[in-house]
Structures are given as C-alpha cells and as structure tokens.
C-alpha cells in the first residue's frame, strides 16, 4: 500500500488547519463509506466514518504489535532451548564415552574369583585390600557415570521435545503475525480510499468540526480540575521527554519503533528505553503492567493512555500538553492532553525521585501542527 496518499492528504488537511478531535456526542452518525457517495453525506457523518476506520486500524496495529513482541520472545526461547540442547548433547556424548571406557576396563580386568577368594589366596593380603579399595572406587565411578548417562539422555529427550514445541509455537505466531499485518493494511487501505474520495471543501469542513471538538474537550478537561500543578520529572523522565521531543515531525508508521518513524506506543517505549527504563511495547501492556498515577499527580514523562481499550498512548509534557504519534498521515507532535478520551495515566519509574530543578525542553515552531486524534477500537478490548 502507498503511504504517499495519506501523507498528501495529511498535508492538505494541515494546510487548512485540520486537527482531528473526537466527534461530539450529538454528531449525526451518517452511513458507512459503502452506503452512499461522500458528497451525499453530512460532515459529521463523514467524520464518524473516518474515525471508525482509524479506530479499526489502531486495533489491528496494536494487535500486530503485541504478536510481534510475543514472536520476539518466542524466537529467543527457541534459541535458548537449542543452545541448551546442544550443551546437553555434548555432555551426553562425553558420558557415553566415559561409560564405554569403564566397560572396556571391566572386561579387561574381569575374573571368575570373588574378591573374598582373591584376598585369601593373595601372597600379600594388604595389597589385595588396596586393590579392593581401588575396585570399590571404580565401582562407585561406574555407578556415577551410568547415572550421569541416564540423566543426560533423559534431559536431552526432554529438551528436544521442548525445542520442537517452541519452534512450532514460533511458526504459528509468525503465521498469525502475517494475517494481522494484512488486516492492518486492509484497514489503512480503507482509510486511504475514503480520504481520496473527499473534496477540499469537505476536508476543510472536517477541519473546522474536529478543531472545535478538540478545543472544547480541552477546555472542559482543564476546567474540571483533573490536572494538578505540574510536578518535576525524575531524571529518567526528563531524558524520556527530551528524546520524545527530538522526534517531533517524524511520521507515524504502524509497527514502527524509530528511528525514522513511530507508532504511538513505539514512541513511548523507545523514549523510556533510551532513558534507561525498558517498558512494555504496546499501549495495552503499558496500561496493564505499569504503575497507575492520578491525573492530578502527573509529571513530565508519565504516559497518558486513551480510550476504554487502552489502544492509544502519549507522553505528558506538562502544562496540559502531551507529545504523541497520533495516526497514519500525521507526524509526531504536541497535542492537548484531552484531544482523545483519557483512560488514565501510568508512571514507568514510580520510585524515581524528582529532579531538583527542571527546565522544559524548547519546542520547535510547528510542534503542534497537524492532527491530534488517535484512535481506538469501539468494542471489546483488543486483548
């Protein structure tokens, strides 16, 4: 599929001042893309359809990202099991060699006389006793060698079975990932087709409707008192924020983790990894596994998670703003925190002490230009 169309349309949208925001509750839903020509539908209906397509794309993208992470772990497990199996087989070979040597020694020194008779007939009983001690030690060594051989054989068989199962799981995950990749492409293709069907007048009308929606949501959010006074970040939070700000202007690309492009959770996960604290890859896992913090205790570097399904994430900058990779056709940018429905916030470094003094990074000109809205799946959770 071509990202050029999305970028061209995104450029046209930015030129008219478009910033995508959630449709107000009273907006007219309108028919789906296949139910009528774009020119026959209201702007609110077009906006609803466009947001629905973006939300479907986000669900598919985050599902793909989750499978990609599981596939990475599965590949690492296959490599680890294969390495352990190789070591066990080498040990098994050594054990078999030791067992063979003991068998040959036993055959060469075999006798029909019992140790008791050898002792009675010996000219030097003390020498016979010494020989018996050696024989006992050899017997113990033989028992240990046989035990080690049996254990290595059992372990090798078990590891071989686990390695085969792990490889089968890797193959299944790779096939699943391929299907999910195709699902993302199909949904993004639908977005392209809808955007291509819109006239400049319709794009401008969408721009006005969406911008008004963002402004109204941000105003209500700030007036609600949900945000407290901006706190100082931790040292790692400061580094994460500055890394994220350095990515401003880079394009959104589904599944991307930089350095040339990012998706929403790719940006936040890489920023915190660079800061010294690796975090989960997807927005759902970030929401599920990181420490939750109240919105009135937000500090720069915290992650703001959006939509009931936790399918979008941004990084808090302070002063009611976030930095995010919004969606295809948009660039990494600064947005109002309420540009999307806020689910809550998480802190990657809950034990990080705030820095003594903090100067926020300077934002370049145009940092807030472009679309603000992320997207989510309007239905059951993606995972």
mmCIF file of C-alpha atoms in Angstrom:
data_model
loop_
_atom_site.group_PDB
_atom_site.id
_atom_site.type_symbol
_atom_site.label_atom_id
_atom_site.label_comp_id
_atom_site.label_asym_id
_atom_site.label_seq_id
_atom_site.Cartn_x
_atom_site.Cartn_y
_atom_site.Cartn_z
ATOM 1 C CA UNK A 1 0.000 0.000 0.000
ATOM 2 C CA UNK A 2 1.123 3.533 -0.527
ATOM 3 C CA UNK A 3 1.736 5.879 2.379
ATOM 4 C CA UNK A 4 2.088 8.715 -0.113
ATOM 5 C CA UNK A 5 -1.646 9.220 -0.408
ATOM 6 C CA UNK A 6 -2.030 9.501 3.352
ATOM 7 C CA UNK A 7 0.826 11.957 3.530
ATOM 8 C CA UNK A 8 -0.523 14.088 0.686
ATOM 9 C CA UNK A 9 -3.978 14.217 2.172
ATOM 10 C CA UNK A 10 -2.489 14.903 5.587
ATOM 11 C CA UNK A 11 -0.572 17.830 4.096
ATOM 12 C CA UNK A 12 -3.726 19.204 2.544
ATOM 13 C CA UNK A 13 -5.531 18.802 5.844
ATOM 14 C CA UNK A 14 -2.812 20.612 7.782
ATOM 15 C CA UNK A 15 -2.823 23.394 5.223
ATOM 16 C CA UNK A 16 -6.485 24.019 6.024
ATOM 17 C CA UNK A 17 -5.877 23.853 9.776
ATOM 18 C CA UNK A 18 -7.215 20.388 10.486
ATOM 19 C CA UNK A 19 -6.750 18.919 13.943
ATOM 20 C CA UNK A 20 -8.763 15.765 14.457
ATOM 21 C CA UNK A 21 -10.780 15.507 17.646
ATOM 22 C CA UNK A 22 -13.496 13.215 18.941
ATOM 23 C CA UNK A 23 -16.915 13.778 17.404
ATOM 24 C CA UNK A 24 -19.294 15.467 19.869
ATOM 25 C CA UNK A 25 -21.935 13.128 21.257
ATOM 26 C CA UNK A 26 -24.678 14.882 19.355
ATOM 27 C CA UNK A 27 -22.994 14.478 15.978
ATOM 28 C CA UNK A 28 -25.042 12.815 13.292
ATOM 29 C CA UNK A 29 -23.583 9.334 12.675
ATOM 30 C CA UNK A 30 -24.266 9.104 8.934
ATOM 31 C CA UNK A 31 -23.995 5.972 6.774
ATOM 32 C CA UNK A 32 -20.837 3.904 6.319
ATOM 33 C CA UNK A 33 -18.385 4.512 3.466
ATOM 34 C CA UNK A 34 -20.054 1.937 1.237
ATOM 35 C CA UNK A 35 -23.574 3.209 1.882
ATOM 36 C CA UNK A 36 -23.505 6.362 -0.186
ATOM 37 C CA UNK A 37 -21.341 8.843 -2.001
ATOM 38 C CA UNK A 38 -19.249 11.160 0.178
ATOM 39 C CA UNK A 39 -20.912 14.175 -1.352
ATOM 40 C CA UNK A 40 -24.341 12.996 -0.189
ATOM 41 C CA UNK A 41 -23.440 12.762 3.480
ATOM 42 C CA UNK A 42 -23.080 15.300 6.273
ATOM 43 C CA UNK A 43 -19.676 16.391 7.520
ATOM 44 C CA UNK A 44 -20.468 14.829 10.900
ATOM 45 C CA UNK A 45 -21.265 11.557 9.163
ATOM 46 C CA UNK A 46 -18.020 11.670 7.204
ATOM 47 C CA UNK A 47 -16.112 12.393 10.396
ATOM 48 C CA UNK A 48 -17.767 9.465 12.171
ATOM 49 C CA UNK A 49 -16.855 7.130 9.325
ATOM 50 C CA UNK A 50 -13.275 8.366 9.189
ATOM 51 C CA UNK A 51 -12.794 7.942 12.921
ATOM 52 C CA UNK A 52 -14.287 4.457 12.806
ATOM 53 C CA UNK A 53 -11.817 3.436 10.113
ATOM 54 C CA UNK A 54 -8.926 4.865 12.099
ATOM 55 C CA UNK A 55 -10.120 3.022 15.186
ATOM 56 C CA UNK A 56 -10.250 -0.268 13.335
ATOM 57 C CA UNK A 57 -6.733 0.379 12.067
ATOM 58 C CA UNK A 58 -5.494 1.103 15.598
ATOM 59 C CA UNK A 59 -6.965 -2.106 16.955
ATOM 60 C CA UNK A 60 -5.270 -4.092 14.182
ATOM 61 C CA UNK A 61 -1.985 -2.227 14.702
ATOM 62 C CA UNK A 62 -1.804 -2.826 18.446
ATOM 63 C CA UNK A 63 -2.755 -6.484 17.965
ATOM 64 C CA UNK A 64 0.059 -6.784 15.422
ATOM 65 C CA UNK A 65 2.473 -5.086 17.828
ATOM 66 C CA UNK A 66 1.521 -7.475 20.617
ATOM 67 C CA UNK A 67 2.076 -10.505 18.413
ATOM 68 C CA UNK A 68 5.409 -9.081 17.278
ATOM 69 C CA UNK A 69 6.536 -8.845 20.895
ATOM 70 C CA UNK A 70 5.442 -12.414 21.624
ATOM 71 C CA UNK A 71 7.206 -13.581 18.484
ATOM 72 C CA UNK A 72 10.455 -11.921 19.611
ATOM 73 C CA UNK A 73 10.232 -13.699 22.969
ATOM 74 C CA UNK A 74 9.415 -16.996 21.267
ATOM 75 C CA UNK A 75 12.413 -16.692 18.962
ATOM 76 C CA UNK A 76 14.626 -16.021 21.975
ATOM 77 C CA UNK A 77 13.201 -19.090 23.723
ATOM 78 C CA UNK A 78 13.881 -21.276 20.673
ATOM 79 C CA UNK A 79 17.482 -20.050 20.554
ATOM 80 C CA UNK A 80 17.927 -20.651 24.296
ATOM 81 C CA UNK A 81 16.474 -24.163 24.154
ATOM 82 C CA UNK A 82 18.564 -25.074 21.117
ATOM 83 C CA UNK A 83 21.728 -23.840 22.855
ATOM 84 C CA UNK A 84 20.858 -25.817 25.999
ATOM 85 C CA UNK A 85 20.086 -28.889 23.901
ATOM 86 C CA UNK A 86 23.470 -28.611 22.177
ATOM 87 C CA UNK A 87 25.259 -28.424 25.541
ATOM 88 C CA UNK A 88 23.311 -31.431 26.840
ATOM 89 C CA UNK A 89 24.090 -33.492 23.750
ATOM 90 C CA UNK A 90 27.793 -32.713 24.157
ATOM 91 C CA UNK A 91 27.591 -33.793 27.790
ATOM 92 C CA UNK A 92 25.730 -36.927 26.707
ATOM 93 C CA UNK A 93 28.480 -37.726 24.224
ATOM 94 C CA UNK A 94 31.096 -37.345 26.967
ATOM 95 C CA UNK A 95 29.063 -39.550 29.324
ATOM 96 C CA UNK A 96 28.753 -42.244 26.675
ATOM 97 C CA UNK A 97 32.495 -42.106 26.082
ATOM 98 C CA UNK A 98 33.191 -42.472 29.821
ATOM 99 C CA UNK A 99 30.757 -45.389 30.052
ATOM 100 C CA UNK A 100 32.482 -47.106 27.138
ATOM 101 C CA UNK A 101 35.883 -46.751 28.751
ATOM 102 C CA UNK A 102 34.608 -48.226 32.007
ATOM 103 C CA UNK A 103 33.045 -51.147 30.146
ATOM 104 C CA UNK A 104 36.332 -51.910 28.419
ATOM 105 C CA UNK A 105 38.260 -51.687 31.683
ATOM 106 C CA UNK A 106 35.797 -54.026 33.376
ATOM 107 C CA UNK A 107 36.059 -56.547 30.542
ATOM 108 C CA UNK A 108 39.869 -56.483 30.536
ATOM 109 C CA UNK A 109 40.156 -56.944 34.308
ATOM 110 C CA UNK A 110 37.316 -59.455 34.757
ATOM 111 C CA UNK A 111 37.950 -62.625 36.835
ATOM 112 C CA UNK A 112 35.895 -65.591 37.998
ATOM 113 C CA UNK A 113 37.287 -65.295 41.532
ATOM 114 C CA UNK A 114 35.337 -63.383 44.093
ATOM 115 C CA UNK A 115 37.090 -60.540 45.949
ATOM 116 C CA UNK A 116 36.979 -62.733 49.132
ATOM 117 C CA UNK A 117 38.836 -65.643 47.465
ATOM 118 C CA UNK A 118 41.383 -63.244 45.931
ATOM 119 C CA UNK A 119 42.069 -61.933 49.410
ATOM 120 C CA UNK A 120 42.574 -65.483 50.885
ATOM 121 C CA UNK A 121 44.885 -66.593 48.058
ATOM 122 C CA UNK A 122 46.896 -63.420 47.873
ATOM 123 C CA UNK A 123 50.567 -63.561 48.910
ATOM 124 C CA UNK A 124 50.215 -60.000 50.149
ATOM 125 C CA UNK A 125 46.824 -59.514 51.855
ATOM 126 C CA UNK A 126 47.429 -55.752 52.319
ATOM 127 C CA UNK A 127 47.999 -55.394 48.595
ATOM 128 C CA UNK A 128 44.740 -57.253 47.988
ATOM 129 C CA UNK A 129 42.955 -54.932 50.361
ATOM 130 C CA UNK A 130 44.375 -51.943 48.490
ATOM 131 C CA UNK A 131 43.187 -53.452 45.234
ATOM 132 C CA UNK A 132 39.731 -53.922 46.746
ATOM 133 C CA UNK A 133 39.655 -50.239 47.669
ATOM 134 C CA UNK A 134 40.530 -49.316 44.100
ATOM 135 C CA UNK A 135 37.872 -51.680 42.806
ATOM 136 C CA UNK A 136 35.315 -50.076 45.108
ATOM 137 C CA UNK A 137 36.242 -46.627 43.918
ATOM 138 C CA UNK A 138 35.973 -47.759 40.302
ATOM 139 C CA UNK A 139 32.585 -49.292 41.047
ATOM 140 C CA UNK A 140 31.368 -46.000 42.500
ATOM 141 C CA UNK A 141 32.711 -44.121 39.491
ATOM 142 C CA UNK A 142 30.924 -46.570 37.195
ATOM 143 C CA UNK A 143 27.646 -46.039 39.040
ATOM 144 C CA UNK A 144 28.042 -42.253 38.811
ATOM 145 C CA UNK A 145 28.876 -42.468 35.108
ATOM 146 C CA UNK A 146 25.831 -44.630 34.397
ATOM 147 C CA UNK A 147 23.654 -42.248 36.414
ATOM 148 C CA UNK A 148 25.010 -39.244 34.564
ATOM 149 C CA UNK A 149 24.488 -41.015 31.236
ATOM 150 C CA UNK A 150 20.876 -41.825 32.153
ATOM 151 C CA UNK A 151 20.237 -38.237 33.336
ATOM 152 C CA UNK A 152 21.785 -36.667 30.243
ATOM 153 C CA UNK A 153 19.758 -38.947 27.990
ATOM 154 C CA UNK A 154 16.522 -38.027 29.760
ATOM 155 C CA UNK A 155 17.358 -34.315 29.741
ATOM 156 C CA UNK A 156 18.285 -34.383 26.050
ATOM 157 C CA UNK A 157 14.994 -36.080 25.163
ATOM 158 C CA UNK A 158 13.029 -33.549 27.240
ATOM 159 C CA UNK A 159 14.869 -30.563 25.754
ATOM 160 C CA UNK A 160 14.397 -31.896 22.224
ATOM 161 C CA UNK A 161 10.637 -32.086 22.837
ATOM 162 C CA UNK A 162 10.506 -28.574 24.308
ATOM 163 C CA UNK A 163 12.582 -27.194 21.419
ATOM 164 C CA UNK A 164 10.214 -28.771 18.874
ATOM 165 C CA UNK A 165 7.181 -27.350 20.699
ATOM 166 C CA UNK A 166 8.786 -23.901 20.914
ATOM 167 C CA UNK A 167 9.585 -23.960 17.213
ATOM 168 C CA UNK A 168 6.005 -24.974 16.404
ATOM 169 C CA UNK A 169 4.763 -22.052 18.509
ATOM 170 C CA UNK A 170 7.125 -19.707 16.666
ATOM 171 C CA UNK A 171 5.818 -20.869 13.298
ATOM 172 C CA UNK A 172 2.212 -20.396 14.482
ATOM 173 C CA UNK A 173 2.956 -16.884 15.767
ATOM 174 C CA UNK A 174 4.680 -15.955 12.507
ATOM 175 C CA UNK A 175 1.616 -17.090 10.540
ATOM 176 C CA UNK A 176 -0.651 -15.141 12.897
ATOM 177 C CA UNK A 177 1.525 -12.052 12.546
ATOM 178 C CA UNK A 178 1.270 -12.259 8.766
ATOM 179 C CA UNK A 179 -2.534 -12.329 8.954
ATOM 180 C CA UNK A 180 -2.546 -9.372 11.356
ATOM 181 C CA UNK A 181 -0.214 -7.435 9.075
ATOM 182 C CA UNK A 182 -2.653 -7.991 6.210
ATOM 183 C CA UNK A 183 -5.518 -6.825 8.444
ATOM 184 C CA UNK A 184 -3.694 -3.573 9.208
ATOM 185 C CA UNK A 185 -3.008 -2.969 5.534
ATOM 186 C CA UNK A 186 -6.636 -3.644 4.632
ATOM 187 C CA UNK A 187 -7.935 -1.152 7.181
ATOM 188 C CA UNK A 188 -5.413 1.510 6.225
ATOM 189 C CA UNK A 189 -6.342 0.990 2.593
ATOM 190 C CA UNK A 190 -9.945 1.763 3.525
ATOM 191 C CA UNK A 191 -8.757 4.996 5.176
ATOM 192 C CA UNK A 192 -6.844 5.929 2.022
ATOM 193 C CA UNK A 193 -9.869 5.297 -0.161
ATOM 194 C CA UNK A 194 -12.148 7.409 1.983
ATOM 195 C CA UNK A 195 -9.690 10.310 2.203
ATOM 196 C CA UNK A 196 -9.168 10.172 -1.557
ATOM 197 C CA UNK A 197 -12.936 10.492 -2.060
ATOM 198 C CA UNK A 198 -13.199 13.783 -0.160
ATOM 199 C CA UNK A 199 -13.148 17.186 -1.808
ATOM 200 C CA UNK A 200 -11.037 20.082 -0.480
ATOM 201 C CA UNK A 201 -14.269 21.666 0.781
ATOM 202 C CA UNK A 202 -15.142 18.541 2.744
ATOM 203 C CA UNK A 203 -11.634 18.366 4.190
ATOM 204 C CA UNK A 204 -11.882 21.995 5.288
ATOM 205 C CA UNK A 205 -15.275 21.340 6.881
ATOM 206 C CA UNK A 206 -13.871 18.318 8.696
ATOM 207 C CA UNK A 207 -11.010 20.509 9.872
ATOM 208 C CA UNK A 208 -13.324 23.022 11.463
ATOM 209 C CA UNK A 209 -15.528 20.412 13.114
ATOM 210 C CA UNK A 210 -12.591 18.476 14.535
ATOM 211 C CA UNK A 211 -10.690 21.558 15.714
ATOM 212 C CA UNK A 212 -13.737 22.822 17.534
ATOM 213 C CA UNK A 213 -14.122 19.422 19.150
ATOM 214 C CA UNK A 214 -10.521 19.389 20.422
ATOM 215 C CA UNK A 215 -10.724 22.927 21.777
ATOM 216 C CA UNK A 216 -13.998 22.222 23.579
ATOM 217 C CA UNK A 217 -12.748 18.966 25.099
ATOM 218 C CA UNK A 218 -9.512 20.563 26.307
ATOM 219 C CA UNK A 219 -11.373 23.492 27.825
ATOM 220 C CA UNK A 220 -13.765 21.195 29.693
ATOM 221 C CA UNK A 221 -10.914 18.973 30.851
ATOM 222 C CA UNK A 222 -8.850 21.822 32.262
ATOM 223 C CA UNK A 223 -11.899 23.434 33.868
ATOM 224 C CA UNK A 224 -12.729 20.177 35.640
ATOM 225 C CA UNK A 225 -9.629 20.440 37.801
ATOM 226 C CA UNK A 226 -8.449 16.969 36.799
ATOM 227 C CA UNK A 227 -4.876 18.195 36.390
ATOM 228 C CA UNK A 228 -2.834 19.395 39.335
ATOM 229 C CA UNK A 229 0.125 21.719 39.342
ATOM 230 C CA UNK A 230 2.889 20.372 37.132
ATOM 231 C CA UNK A 231 5.415 18.366 39.129
ATOM 232 C CA UNK A 232 9.082 17.979 38.295
ATOM 233 C CA UNK A 233 10.059 14.808 36.419
ATOM 234 C CA UNK A 234 12.580 12.241 37.551
ATOM 235 C CA UNK A 235 15.974 12.278 35.862
ATOM 236 C CA UNK A 236 14.892 9.399 33.630
ATOM 237 C CA UNK A 237 11.541 11.073 32.928
ATOM 238 C CA UNK A 238 13.407 14.194 31.850
ATOM 239 C CA UNK A 239 15.526 12.129 29.436
ATOM 240 C CA UNK A 240 12.431 10.375 28.066
ATOM 241 C CA UNK A 241 10.676 13.700 27.449
ATOM 242 C CA UNK A 242 13.672 15.223 25.692
ATOM 243 C CA UNK A 243 14.067 12.164 23.482
ATOM 244 C CA UNK A 244 10.372 12.273 22.540
ATOM 245 C CA UNK A 245 10.585 15.990 21.737
ATOM 246 C CA UNK A 246 13.568 15.301 19.486
ATOM 247 C CA UNK A 247 11.298 13.049 17.403
ATOM 248 C CA UNK A 248 8.816 15.844 16.599
ATOM 249 C CA UNK A 249 7.970 15.985 12.913
ATOM 250 C CA UNK A 250 8.783 12.332 12.195
ATOM 251 C CA UNK A 251 5.942 10.437 10.501
ATOM 252 C CA UNK A 252 3.608 7.948 12.102
ATOM 253 C CA UNK A 253 4.039 4.427 10.750
ATOM 254 C CA UNK A 254 2.224 1.417 12.150
ATOM 255 C CA UNK A 255 4.523 -1.019 13.927
ATOM 256 C CA UNK A 256 7.463 1.413 13.782
ATOM 257 C CA UNK A 257 9.944 1.888 16.640
ATOM 258 C CA UNK A 258 12.166 4.536 15.061
ATOM 259 C CA UNK A 259 14.486 5.999 14.313
ATOM 260 C CA UNK A 260 12.796 7.420 11.185
ATOM 261 C CA UNK A 261 9.147 6.847 12.185
ATOM 262 C CA UNK A 262 6.998 5.665 15.086
ATOM 263 C CA UNK A 263 3.581 4.492 16.072
ATOM 264 C CA UNK A 264 2.071 5.685 19.362
ATOM 265 C CA UNK A 265 3.436 3.013 21.693
ATOM 266 C CA UNK A 266 6.625 2.705 19.664
ATOM 267 C CA UNK A 267 7.435 6.319 20.547
ATOM 268 C CA UNK A 268 6.740 5.944 24.270
ATOM 269 C CA UNK A 269 8.521 2.601 24.652
ATOM 270 C CA UNK A 270 11.650 3.700 22.790
ATOM 271 C CA UNK A 271 11.781 7.023 24.681
ATOM 272 C CA UNK A 272 11.770 5.249 28.032
ATOM 273 C CA UNK A 273 14.207 2.597 26.846
ATOM 274 C CA UNK A 274 16.615 5.370 25.849
ATOM 275 C CA UNK A 275 16.048 6.940 29.262
ATOM 276 C CA UNK A 276 17.200 3.723 30.938
ATOM 277 C CA UNK A 277 13.902 2.062 31.874
ATOM 278 C CA UNK A 278 12.582 -0.501 29.369
ATOM 279 C CA UNK A 279 8.778 -0.737 29.385
ATOM 280 C CA UNK A 280 6.240 -2.930 27.552
ATOM 281 C CA UNK A 281 5.869 -2.326 23.813
ATOM 282 C CA UNK A 282 2.108 -1.886 23.378
ATOM 283 C CA UNK A 283 -0.273 0.656 24.882
ATOM 284 C CA UNK A 284 -2.418 -2.114 26.408
ATOM 285 C CA UNK A 285 0.586 -3.678 28.134
ATOM 286 C CA UNK A 286 1.835 -0.287 29.295
ATOM 287 C CA UNK A 287 -1.568 0.338 30.873
ATOM 288 C CA UNK A 288 -1.767 -3.159 32.369
ATOM 289 C CA UNK A 289 1.757 -3.503 33.758
ATOM 290 C CA UNK A 290 2.970 -0.026 34.737
ATOM 291 C CA UNK A 291 2.056 1.801 37.948
ATOM 292 C CA UNK A 292 -1.089 3.925 37.657
ATOM 293 C CA UNK A 293 -0.961 7.538 38.853
ATOM 294 C CA UNK A 294 -3.820 10.024 39.391
ATOM 295 C CA UNK A 295 -4.112 12.703 36.739
ATOM 296 C CA UNK A 296 -3.698 15.424 39.370
ATOM 297 C CA UNK A 297 -0.242 13.975 40.147
ATOM 298 C CA UNK A 298 1.048 13.840 36.564
ATOM 299 C CA UNK A 299 4.637 14.781 35.980
ATOM 300 C CA UNK A 300 6.546 15.093 32.675
ATOM 301 C CA UNK A 301 7.466 11.680 31.305
ATOM 302 C CA UNK A 302 4.331 9.934 32.584
ATOM 303 C CA UNK A 303 2.252 8.172 29.946
ATOM 304 C CA UNK A 304 -1.334 9.182 29.270
ATOM 305 C CA UNK A 305 -3.435 6.266 27.989
ATOM 306 C CA UNK A 306 -6.571 6.796 25.923
ATOM 307 C CA UNK A 307 -9.865 5.055 25.098
ATOM 308 C CA UNK A 308 -11.545 2.309 27.173
ATOM 309 C CA UNK A 309 -9.485 -0.352 25.375
ATOM 310 C CA UNK A 310 -6.149 1.410 26.112
ATOM 311 C CA UNK A 311 -5.342 1.476 22.398
ATOM 312 C CA UNK A 312 -3.583 4.840 22.263
ATOM 313 C CA UNK A 313 -0.837 6.389 24.387
ATOM 314 C CA UNK A 314 1.069 9.685 24.603
ATOM 315 C CA UNK A 315 3.756 11.184 26.869
ATOM 316 C CA UNK A 316 2.929 14.031 29.220
ATOM 317 C CA UNK A 317 4.962 17.203 28.702
ATOM 318 C CA UNK A 318 3.386 19.386 31.366
ATOM 319 C CA UNK A 319 1.051 22.383 31.152
ATOM 320 C CA UNK A 320 -1.788 20.186 29.859
ATOM 321 C CA UNK A 321 0.139 19.016 26.795
ATOM 322 C CA UNK A 322 1.391 15.659 25.517
ATOM 323 C CA UNK A 323 3.769 14.538 22.771
ATOM 324 C CA UNK A 324 2.450 11.708 20.643
ATOM 325 C CA UNK A 325 2.484 9.859 17.332
ATOM 326 C CA UNK A 326 -1.218 10.335 16.510
ATOM 327 C CA UNK A 327 -2.086 8.191 13.473
ATOM 328 C CA UNK A 328 -1.227 7.473 9.822
ATOM 329 C CA UNK A 329 -0.873 10.618 7.774
ATOM 330 C CA UNK A 330 0.240 12.625 10.826
ATOM 331 C CA UNK A 331 3.621 13.362 12.378
ATOM 332 C CA UNK A 332 4.898 13.140 15.937
ATOM 333 C CA UNK A 333 3.538 16.315 17.503
ATOM 334 C CA UNK A 334 2.462 18.184 20.618
ATOM 335 C CA UNK A 335 -1.248 17.925 21.408
ATOM 336 C CA UNK A 336 -3.708 18.958 24.123
ATOM 337 C CA UNK A 337 -3.998 16.192 26.703
ATOM 338 C CA UNK A 338 -7.769 15.981 26.089
ATOM 339 C CA UNK A 339 -7.529 15.581 22.302
ATOM 340 C CA UNK A 340 -8.651 11.984 22.906
ATOM 341 C CA UNK A 341 -10.796 10.398 25.651
ATOM 342 C CA UNK A 342 -8.418 9.918 28.601
ATOM 343 C CA UNK A 343 -8.465 6.499 30.283
ATOM 344 C CA UNK A 344 -5.768 7.272 32.843
ATOM 345 C CA UNK A 345 -2.034 7.618 33.334
ATOM 346 C CA UNK A 346 0.893 5.361 34.238
ATOM 347 C CA UNK A 347 4.412 6.009 35.509
ATOM 348 C CA UNK A 348 7.322 3.901 34.235
ATOM 349 C CA UNK A 349 9.600 4.896 37.151
ATOM 350 C CA UNK A 350 7.412 5.175 40.267
ATOM 351 C CA UNK A 351 10.450 5.194 42.552
ATOM 352 C CA UNK A 352 12.272 7.886 40.584
ATOM 353 C CA UNK A 353 12.974 10.975 42.655
ATOM 354 C CA UNK A 354 12.035 14.343 41.088
ATOM 355 C CA UNK A 355 14.949 16.424 39.857
ATOM 356 C CA UNK A 356 15.777 19.475 41.962
ATOM 357 C CA UNK A 357 15.220 21.917 39.148
ATOM 358 C CA UNK A 358 13.585 21.439 35.781
ATOM 359 C CA UNK A 359 13.541 23.467 32.602
ATOM 360 C CA UNK A 360 11.171 22.014 29.983
ATOM 361 C CA UNK A 361 12.674 21.387 26.532
ATOM 362 C CA UNK A 362 12.107 24.097 23.961
ATOM 363 C CA UNK A 363 9.506 23.171 21.395
ATOM 364 C CA UNK A 364 10.302 23.985 17.762
ATOM 365 C CA UNK A 365 7.985 26.066 15.623
ATOM 366 C CA UNK A 366 5.121 23.978 14.263
ATOM 367 C CA UNK A 367 5.351 21.404 17.071
ATOM 368 C CA UNK A 368 1.565 21.487 17.498
ATOM 369 C CA UNK A 369 0.671 21.487 13.809
ATOM 370 C CA UNK A 370 -1.349 18.632 12.340
ATOM 371 C CA UNK A 371 -3.861 16.070 13.510
ATOM 372 C CA UNK A 372 -4.266 15.442 17.235
ATOM 373 C CA UNK A 373 -6.647 12.492 17.361
ATOM 374 C CA UNK A 374 -5.516 8.943 17.949
ATOM 375 C CA UNK A 375 -7.925 6.108 17.544
ATOM 376 C CA UNK A 376 -9.301 3.091 19.350
ATOM 377 C CA UNK A 377 -11.475 0.089 18.781
ATOM 378 C CA UNK A 378 -15.064 0.872 19.745
ATOM 379 C CA UNK A 379 -15.894 -2.522 21.147
ATOM 380 C CA UNK A 380 -14.298 -5.366 23.118
ATOM 381 C CA UNK A 381 -10.741 -4.890 24.295
ATOM 382 C CA UNK A 382 -8.070 -5.697 21.773
ATOM 383 C CA UNK A 383 -6.537 -8.134 24.276
#
